[in-house]
Short mmCIF file of C-alpha atoms and ligand atoms in Angstrom, two decimals:
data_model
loop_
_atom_site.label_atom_id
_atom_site.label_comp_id
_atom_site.label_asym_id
_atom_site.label_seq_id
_atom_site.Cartn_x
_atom_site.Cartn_y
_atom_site.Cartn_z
CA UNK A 1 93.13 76.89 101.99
CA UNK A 2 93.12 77.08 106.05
CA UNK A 3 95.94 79.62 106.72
CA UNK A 4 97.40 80.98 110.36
CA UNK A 5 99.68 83.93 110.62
CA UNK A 6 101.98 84.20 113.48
CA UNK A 7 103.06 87.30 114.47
CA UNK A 8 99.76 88.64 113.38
CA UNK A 9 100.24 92.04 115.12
CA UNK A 10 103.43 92.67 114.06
CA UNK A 11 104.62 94.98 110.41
CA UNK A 12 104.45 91.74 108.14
CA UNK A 13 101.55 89.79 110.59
CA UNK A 14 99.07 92.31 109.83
CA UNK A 15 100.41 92.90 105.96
CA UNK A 16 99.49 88.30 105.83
CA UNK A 17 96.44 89.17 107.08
CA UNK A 18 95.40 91.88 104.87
CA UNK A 19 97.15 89.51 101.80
CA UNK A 20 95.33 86.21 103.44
CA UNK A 21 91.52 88.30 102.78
CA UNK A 22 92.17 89.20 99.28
CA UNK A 23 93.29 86.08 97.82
CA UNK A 24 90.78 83.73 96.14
CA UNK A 25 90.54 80.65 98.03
CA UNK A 26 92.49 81.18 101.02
CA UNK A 27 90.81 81.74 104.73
CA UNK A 28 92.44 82.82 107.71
CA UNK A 29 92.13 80.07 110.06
CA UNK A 30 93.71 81.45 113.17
CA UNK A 31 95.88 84.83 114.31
CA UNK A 32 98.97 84.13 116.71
CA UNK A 33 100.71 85.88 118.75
CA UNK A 34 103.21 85.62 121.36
CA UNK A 35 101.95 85.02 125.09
CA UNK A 36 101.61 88.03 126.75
CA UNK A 37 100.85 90.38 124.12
CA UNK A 38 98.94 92.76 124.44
CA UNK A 39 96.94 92.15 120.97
CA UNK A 40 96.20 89.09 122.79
CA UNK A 41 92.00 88.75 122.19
CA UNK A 42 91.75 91.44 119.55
CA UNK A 43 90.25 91.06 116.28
CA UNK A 44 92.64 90.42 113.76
CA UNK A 45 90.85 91.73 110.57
CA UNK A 46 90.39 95.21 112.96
CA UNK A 47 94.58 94.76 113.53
CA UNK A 48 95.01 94.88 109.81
CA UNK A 49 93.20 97.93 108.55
CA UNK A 50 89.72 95.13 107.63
CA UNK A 51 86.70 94.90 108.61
CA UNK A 52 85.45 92.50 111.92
CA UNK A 53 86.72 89.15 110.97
CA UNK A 54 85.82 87.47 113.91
CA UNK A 55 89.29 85.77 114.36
CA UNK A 56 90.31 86.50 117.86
CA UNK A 57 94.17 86.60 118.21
CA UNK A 58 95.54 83.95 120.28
CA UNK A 59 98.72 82.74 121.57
CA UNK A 60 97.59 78.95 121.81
CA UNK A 61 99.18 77.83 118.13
CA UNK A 62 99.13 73.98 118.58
CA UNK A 63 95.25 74.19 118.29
CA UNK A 64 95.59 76.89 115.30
CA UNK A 65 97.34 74.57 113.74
CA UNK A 66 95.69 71.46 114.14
CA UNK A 67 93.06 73.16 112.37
CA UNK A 68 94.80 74.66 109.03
CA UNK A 69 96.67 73.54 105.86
CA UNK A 70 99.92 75.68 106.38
CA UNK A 71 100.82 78.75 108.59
CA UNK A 72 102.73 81.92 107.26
CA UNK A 73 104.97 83.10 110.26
CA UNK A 74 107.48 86.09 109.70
CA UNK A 75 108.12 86.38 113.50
CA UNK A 76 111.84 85.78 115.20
CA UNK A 77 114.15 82.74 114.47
CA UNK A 78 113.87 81.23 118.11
CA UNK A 79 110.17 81.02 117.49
CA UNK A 80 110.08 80.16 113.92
CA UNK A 81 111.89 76.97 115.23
CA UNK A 82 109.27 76.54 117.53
CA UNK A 83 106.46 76.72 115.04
CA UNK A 84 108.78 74.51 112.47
CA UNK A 85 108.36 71.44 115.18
CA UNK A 86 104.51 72.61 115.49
CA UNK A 87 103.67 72.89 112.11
CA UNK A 88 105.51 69.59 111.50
CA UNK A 89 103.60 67.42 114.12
CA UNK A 90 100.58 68.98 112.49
CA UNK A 91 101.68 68.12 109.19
CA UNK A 92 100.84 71.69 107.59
CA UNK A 93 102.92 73.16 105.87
CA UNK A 94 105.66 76.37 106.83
CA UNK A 95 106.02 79.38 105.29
CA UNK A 96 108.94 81.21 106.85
CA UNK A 97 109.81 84.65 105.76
CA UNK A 98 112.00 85.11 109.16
CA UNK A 99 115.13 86.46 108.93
CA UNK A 100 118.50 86.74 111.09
CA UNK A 101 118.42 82.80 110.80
CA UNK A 102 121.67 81.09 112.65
CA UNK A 103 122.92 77.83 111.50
CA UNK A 104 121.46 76.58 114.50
CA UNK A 105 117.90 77.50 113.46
CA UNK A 106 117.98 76.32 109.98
CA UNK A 107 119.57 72.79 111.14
CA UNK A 108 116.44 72.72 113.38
CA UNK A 109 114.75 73.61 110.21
CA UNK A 110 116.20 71.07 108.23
CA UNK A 111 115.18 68.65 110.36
CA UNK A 112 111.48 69.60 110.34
CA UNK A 113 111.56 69.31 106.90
CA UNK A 114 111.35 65.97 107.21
CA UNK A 115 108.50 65.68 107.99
CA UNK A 116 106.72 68.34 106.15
CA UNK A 117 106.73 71.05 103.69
CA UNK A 118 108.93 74.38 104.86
CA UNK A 119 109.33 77.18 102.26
CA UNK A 120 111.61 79.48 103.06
CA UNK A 121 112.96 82.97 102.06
CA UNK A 122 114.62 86.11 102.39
CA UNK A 123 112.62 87.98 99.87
CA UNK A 124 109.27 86.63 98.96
CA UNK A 125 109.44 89.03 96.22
CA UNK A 126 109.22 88.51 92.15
CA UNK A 127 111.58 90.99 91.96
CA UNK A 128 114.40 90.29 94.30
CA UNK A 129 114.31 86.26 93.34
CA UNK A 130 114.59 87.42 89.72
CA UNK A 131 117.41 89.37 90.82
CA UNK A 132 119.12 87.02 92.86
CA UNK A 133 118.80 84.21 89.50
CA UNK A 134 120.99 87.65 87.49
CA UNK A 135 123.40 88.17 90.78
CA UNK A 136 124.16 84.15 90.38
CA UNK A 137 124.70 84.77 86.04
CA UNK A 138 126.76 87.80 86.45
CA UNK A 139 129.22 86.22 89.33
CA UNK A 140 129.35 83.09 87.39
CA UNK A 141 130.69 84.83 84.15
CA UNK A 142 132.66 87.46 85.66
CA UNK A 143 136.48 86.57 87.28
CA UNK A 144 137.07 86.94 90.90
CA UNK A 145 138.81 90.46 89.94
CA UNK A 146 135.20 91.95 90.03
CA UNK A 147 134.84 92.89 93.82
CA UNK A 148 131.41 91.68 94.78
CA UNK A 149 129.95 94.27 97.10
CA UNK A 150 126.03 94.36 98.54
CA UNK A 151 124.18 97.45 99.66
CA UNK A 152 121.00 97.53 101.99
CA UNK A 153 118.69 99.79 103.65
CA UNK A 154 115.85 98.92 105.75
CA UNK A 155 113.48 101.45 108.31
CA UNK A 156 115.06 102.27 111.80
CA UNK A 157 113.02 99.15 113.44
CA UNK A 158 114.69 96.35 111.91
CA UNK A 159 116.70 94.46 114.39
CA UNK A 160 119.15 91.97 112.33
CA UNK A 161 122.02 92.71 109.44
CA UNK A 162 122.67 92.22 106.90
CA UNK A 163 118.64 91.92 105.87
CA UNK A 164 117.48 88.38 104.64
CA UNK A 165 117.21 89.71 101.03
CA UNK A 166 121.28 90.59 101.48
CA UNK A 167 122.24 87.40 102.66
CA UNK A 168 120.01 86.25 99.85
CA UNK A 169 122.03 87.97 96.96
CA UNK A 170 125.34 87.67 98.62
CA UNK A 171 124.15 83.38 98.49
CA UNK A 172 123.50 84.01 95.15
CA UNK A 173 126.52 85.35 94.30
CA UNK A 174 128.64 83.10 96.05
CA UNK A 175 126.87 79.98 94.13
CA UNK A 176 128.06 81.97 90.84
CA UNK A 177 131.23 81.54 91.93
CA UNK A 178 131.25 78.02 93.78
CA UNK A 179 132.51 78.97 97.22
CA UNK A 180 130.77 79.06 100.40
CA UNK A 181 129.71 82.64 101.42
CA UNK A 182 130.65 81.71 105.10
CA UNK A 183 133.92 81.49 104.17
CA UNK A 184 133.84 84.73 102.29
CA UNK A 185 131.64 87.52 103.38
CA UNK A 186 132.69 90.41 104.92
CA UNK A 187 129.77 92.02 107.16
CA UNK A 188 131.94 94.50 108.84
CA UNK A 189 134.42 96.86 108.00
CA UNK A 190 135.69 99.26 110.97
CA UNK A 191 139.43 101.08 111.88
CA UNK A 192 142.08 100.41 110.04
CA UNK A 193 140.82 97.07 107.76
CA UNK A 194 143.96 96.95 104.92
CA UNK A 195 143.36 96.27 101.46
CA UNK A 196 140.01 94.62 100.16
CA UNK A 197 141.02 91.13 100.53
CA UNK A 198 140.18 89.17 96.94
CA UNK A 199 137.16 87.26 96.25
CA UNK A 200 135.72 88.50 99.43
CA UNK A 201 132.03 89.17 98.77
CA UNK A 202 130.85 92.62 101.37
CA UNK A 203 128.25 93.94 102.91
CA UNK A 204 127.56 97.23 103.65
CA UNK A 205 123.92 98.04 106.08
CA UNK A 206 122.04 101.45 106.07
CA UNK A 207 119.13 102.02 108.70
CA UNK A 208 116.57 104.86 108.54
CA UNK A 209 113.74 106.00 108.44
CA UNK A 210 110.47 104.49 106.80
CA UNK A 211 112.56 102.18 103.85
CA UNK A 212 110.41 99.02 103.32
CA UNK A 213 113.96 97.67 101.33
CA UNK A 214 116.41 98.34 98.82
CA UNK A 215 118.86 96.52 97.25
CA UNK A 216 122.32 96.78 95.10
CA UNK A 217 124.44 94.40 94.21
CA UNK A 218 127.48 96.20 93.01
CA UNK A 219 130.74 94.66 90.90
CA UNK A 220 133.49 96.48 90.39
CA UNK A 221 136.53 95.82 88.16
CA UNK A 222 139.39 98.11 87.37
CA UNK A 223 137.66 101.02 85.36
CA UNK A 224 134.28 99.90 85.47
CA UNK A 225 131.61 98.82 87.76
CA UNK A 226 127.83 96.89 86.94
CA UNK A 227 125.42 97.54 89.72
CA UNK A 228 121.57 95.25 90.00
CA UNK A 229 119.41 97.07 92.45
CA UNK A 230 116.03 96.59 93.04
CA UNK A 231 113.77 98.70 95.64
CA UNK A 232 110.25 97.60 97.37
CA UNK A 233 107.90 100.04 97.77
CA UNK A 234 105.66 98.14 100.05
CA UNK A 235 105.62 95.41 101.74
CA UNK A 236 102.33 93.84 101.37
CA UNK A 237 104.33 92.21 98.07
CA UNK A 238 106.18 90.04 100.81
CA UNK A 239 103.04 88.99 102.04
CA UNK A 240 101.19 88.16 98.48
CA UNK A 241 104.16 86.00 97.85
CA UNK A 242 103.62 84.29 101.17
CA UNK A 243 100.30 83.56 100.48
CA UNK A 244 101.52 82.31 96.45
CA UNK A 245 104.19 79.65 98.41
CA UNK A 246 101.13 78.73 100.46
CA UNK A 247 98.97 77.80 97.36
CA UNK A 248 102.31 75.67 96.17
CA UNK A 249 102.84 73.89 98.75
CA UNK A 250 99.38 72.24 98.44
CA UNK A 251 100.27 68.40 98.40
CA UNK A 252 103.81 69.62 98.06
CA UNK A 253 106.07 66.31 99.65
CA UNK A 254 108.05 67.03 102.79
CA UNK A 255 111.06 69.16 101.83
CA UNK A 256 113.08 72.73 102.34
CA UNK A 257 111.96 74.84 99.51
CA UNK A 258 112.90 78.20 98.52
CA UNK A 259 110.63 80.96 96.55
CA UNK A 260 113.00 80.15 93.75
CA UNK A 261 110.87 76.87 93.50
CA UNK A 262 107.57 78.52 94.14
CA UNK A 263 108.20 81.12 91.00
CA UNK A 264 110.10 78.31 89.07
CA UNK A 265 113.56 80.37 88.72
CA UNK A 266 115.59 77.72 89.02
CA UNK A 267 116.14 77.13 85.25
CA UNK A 268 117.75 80.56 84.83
P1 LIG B 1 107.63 92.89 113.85
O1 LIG B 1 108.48 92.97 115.08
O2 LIG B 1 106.78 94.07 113.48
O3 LIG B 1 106.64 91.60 113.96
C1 LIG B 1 107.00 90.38 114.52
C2 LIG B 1 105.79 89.88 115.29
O4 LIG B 1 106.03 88.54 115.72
C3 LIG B 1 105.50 90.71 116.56
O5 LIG B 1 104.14 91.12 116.58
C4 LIG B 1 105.81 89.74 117.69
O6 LIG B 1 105.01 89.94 118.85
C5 LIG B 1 105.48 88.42 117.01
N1 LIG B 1 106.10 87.27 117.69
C6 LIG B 1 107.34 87.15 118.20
N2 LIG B 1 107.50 85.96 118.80
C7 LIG B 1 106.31 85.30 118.67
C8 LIG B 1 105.84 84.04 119.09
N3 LIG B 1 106.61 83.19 119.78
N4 LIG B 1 104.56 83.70 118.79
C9 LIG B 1 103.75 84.53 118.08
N5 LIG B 1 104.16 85.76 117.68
C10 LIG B 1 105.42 86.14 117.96
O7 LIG B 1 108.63 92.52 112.68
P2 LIG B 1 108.35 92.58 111.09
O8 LIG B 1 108.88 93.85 110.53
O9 LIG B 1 106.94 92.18 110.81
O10 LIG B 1 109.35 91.44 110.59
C11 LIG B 1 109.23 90.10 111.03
C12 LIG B 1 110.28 89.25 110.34
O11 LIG B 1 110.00 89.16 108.94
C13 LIG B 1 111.71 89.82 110.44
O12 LIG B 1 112.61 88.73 110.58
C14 LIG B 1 111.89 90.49 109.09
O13 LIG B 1 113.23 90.64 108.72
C15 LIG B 1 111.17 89.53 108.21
N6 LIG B 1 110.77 90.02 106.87
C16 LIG B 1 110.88 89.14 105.85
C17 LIG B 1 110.48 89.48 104.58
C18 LIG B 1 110.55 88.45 103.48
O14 LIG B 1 110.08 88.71 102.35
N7 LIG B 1 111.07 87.26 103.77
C19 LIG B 1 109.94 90.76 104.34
C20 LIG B 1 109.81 91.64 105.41
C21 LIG B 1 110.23 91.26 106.70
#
């Protein structure tokens, strides 16, 4: 399989690269990067810790993808909508690992999924789908007089909160429960908040440091508490399961997926 990385300089880019190389069948048909960058014309197997590859980064991604079968981007939501409308006229399929996603960029999206395959996730992870298929179990057996609260913390370069894996769990838990986690999350508690408000479902954000991303989803009840965490130690498992939704969505039918469909979680 032809695959492009966007991004391809940045934390994740050169982690798709590296994860591109060592998977059986796949080639890395083009590197992408934003215009102006200065990464612009470097080698992208040098960027990622390879050997020469001879794929010169570029910022021209209508011909990379004109020449590929699907493109892993884990870049910004304004561009990732960008690349959605590329990748559709293209007709190769989108793997989005992108986070910070407004309603406004997933309608746009939504819409390119009509035209072609997107998969798209917080967590590319085993790990954090599996937990997010026990978060949905656990809020769907226990009442709403378990508090549903959701710990993070990412490395002091991450730039949106909660993280995509957060959102991801606190999604999970609202489906458990049936309600719409717009209506109930709480992303910020500051001054003088009152009482926990019930069947609210929190979030709580630590930055610092190195931390590639951990997880807890605590629920509390009067007298006792259950708490599912689970903590990645590297981030180049992001990146293999990029390159696993890429395999799936070979001859996949236009469509938003999620890596609950790529894993086949959805029965749990
Ligand atoms: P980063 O800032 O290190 O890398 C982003 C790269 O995208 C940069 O090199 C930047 O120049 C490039 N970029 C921005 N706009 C572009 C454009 N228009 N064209 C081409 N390239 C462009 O960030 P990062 O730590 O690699 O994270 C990137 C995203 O991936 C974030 O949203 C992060 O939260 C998310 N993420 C997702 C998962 C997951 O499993 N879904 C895991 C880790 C990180």
């Amino acid at each position: 399989m032809r695959l492009v990385v966007v991004g391809a300089a940045g934390r994740m880019g050169r982690m798709l690269v590296k994860a591109v190389h060592e998977a059986p069948g796949c080639v890395l048909a083009a590197a992408v990067e934003r215009p102006g960058s200065a990464m612009l014309g470097q080698d992208a197997g040098l960027l990622a810790g390879l050997p020469a590859n001879k794929v010169t980064v570029t910022d021209d991604a209508a011909s990379a993808f004109a020449a590929a079968d699907a493109v892993l981007d884990f870049t910004t939501p304004d561009s990732t909508v960008a690349f959605a409308a590329l990748a559709a006229q293209a007709g190769i399929a989108h793997i989005v690992g992108t986070t910070g996603l407004e309603p406004r960029h997933l309608a746009a999206l939504e819409a390119a999924a009509s035209r072609t395959a997107i998969i798209r996730s917080g967590n590319m992870s085993l790990g954090v789908n599996l937990l997010a298929a026990l978060v949905r179990k656990v809020s769907a057996t226990l009442g709403t007089d378990w508090d549903i609260e959701i710990v993070e913390m990412h490395h002091r370069m991450k730039v949106d909160a909660p993280s995509g894996t957060a959102v991801l769990l606190g999604e999970a838990a609202a489906q458990g429960r049936a309600v719409d986690l717009a209506e109930k999350r709480v992303a910020v508690r500051d001054g003088h908040t009152g009482a926990r408000e019930p069947g609210t479902i929190g979030f709580a954000t630590l930055r610092g440091g190195t931390v590639v991303g951990d997880h807890k989803v605590v629920f509390a009840s009067m007298g006792e508490r259950l708490e599912l965490s689970h903590i990645a130690e590297d981030r180049s498992l992001f990146a293999q399961g990029a390159v696993k939704a890429a395999l799936w969505s070979k001859g996949r039918a236009p469509g938003l997926y999620s890596m609950a469909d790529v894993l086949g979680l959805d029965a749990l």
